[in-house]
Amino acid sequence: VGLVRYKAFEDVGGDQSFALAILDDDQSGVVLAGLHGRNGDRVYAKPVQAGRSSYALSQEEQEAIARAGRGARSGAEEA
């Protein structure tokens, strides 16, 4: 599991957006992205296979996948 919290938009305070990667030992699973904005919230899910997705990944989604990979190799979760 890898979690990255961040500020998605300049006009919204705090790190209320997130990217969450949930992967197995083969680096396959899903990455979820929640974007918090002034006009509403959006949640996206993208499949991940061997640490990559067929969909374009944001920098935060890539970081969440990398953190999940480090957690799987070390046997500990990172957030």
C-alpha positions as a Python dict, from the first residue, in 0.01 Angstrom:
ca = {
    (1, 'V'): (0, 0, 0),
    (2, 'G'): (130, 347, -90),
    (3, 'L'): (-40, 678, -7),
    (4, 'V'): (40, 1031, -126),
    (5, 'R'): (-161, 1331, -4),
    (6, 'Y'): (-132, 1656, -196),
    (7, 'K'): (-290, 1987, -291),
    (8, 'A'): (-438, 1934, -639),
    (9, 'F'): (-552, 2292, -703),
    (10, 'E'): (-405, 2628, -601),
    (11, 'D'): (-741, 2771, -489),
    (12, 'V'): (-809, 2492, -236),
    (13, 'G'): (-621, 2476, 93),
    (14, 'G'): (-462, 2173, 253),
    (15, 'D'): (-346, 1838, 125),
    (16, 'Q'): (-697, 1700, 78),
    (17, 'S'): (-639, 1519, -252),
    (18, 'F'): (-475, 1177, -255),
    (19, 'A'): (-333, 892, -460),
    (20, 'L'): (-360, 544, -308),
    (21, 'A'): (-194, 240, -465),
    (22, 'I'): (-303, -106, -351),
    (23, 'L'): (-74, -366, -506),
    (24, 'D'): (16, -731, -459),
    (25, 'D'): (366, -880, -456),
    (26, 'D'): (368, -873, -838),
    (27, 'Q'): (306, -496, -834),
    (28, 'S'): (-43, -548, -975),
    (29, 'G'): (-365, -400, -842),
    (30, 'V'): (-520, -55, -854),
    (31, 'V'): (-431, 307, -796),
    (32, 'L'): (-710, 535, -673),
    (33, 'A'): (-692, 913, -705),
    (34, 'G'): (-921, 1148, -517),
    (35, 'L'): (-915, 1511, -629),
    (36, 'H'): (-1065, 1768, -393),
    (37, 'G'): (-1161, 2096, -557),
    (38, 'R'): (-1369, 2401, -483),
    (39, 'N'): (-1644, 2283, -723),
    (40, 'G'): (-1656, 1924, -602),
    (41, 'D'): (-1461, 1605, -561),
    (42, 'R'): (-1368, 1340, -816),
    (43, 'V'): (-1238, 986, -768),
    (44, 'Y'): (-1058, 787, -1038),
    (45, 'A'): (-944, 423, -1042),
    (46, 'K'): (-676, 290, -1276),
    (47, 'P'): (-558, -70, -1310),
    (48, 'V'): (-191, -143, -1244),
    (49, 'Q'): (-5, -444, -1380),
    (50, 'A'): (362, -502, -1299),
    (51, 'G'): (389, -146, -1165),
    (52, 'R'): (251, 15, -1482),
    (53, 'S'): (-90, 122, -1608),
    (54, 'S'): (-236, 142, -1956),
    (55, 'Y'): (-373, 482, -1847),
    (56, 'A'): (-167, 798, -1806),
    (57, 'L'): (-55, 836, -1443),
    (58, 'S'): (-6, 1160, -1257),
    (59, 'Q'): (317, 1224, -1070),
    (60, 'E'): (133, 1155, -743),
    (61, 'E'): (-8, 826, -872),
    (62, 'Q'): (340, 719, -981),
    (63, 'E'): (476, 808, -637),
    (64, 'A'): (201, 607, -465),
    (65, 'I'): (290, 305, -681),
    (66, 'A'): (659, 349, -596),
    (67, 'R'): (578, 370, -224),
    (68, 'A'): (363, 58, -246),
    (69, 'G'): (651, -122, -419),
    (70, 'R'): (897, -20, -148),
    (71, 'G'): (651, -137, 117),
    (72, 'A'): (609, -476, -50),
    (73, 'R'): (985, -527, -75),
    (74, 'S'): (1054, -421, 283),
    (75, 'G'): (749, -594, 428),
    (76, 'A'): (620, -263, 571),
    (77, 'E'): (360, -13, 456),
    (78, 'E'): (445, 349, 383),
    (79, 'A'): (210, 646, 390),
}
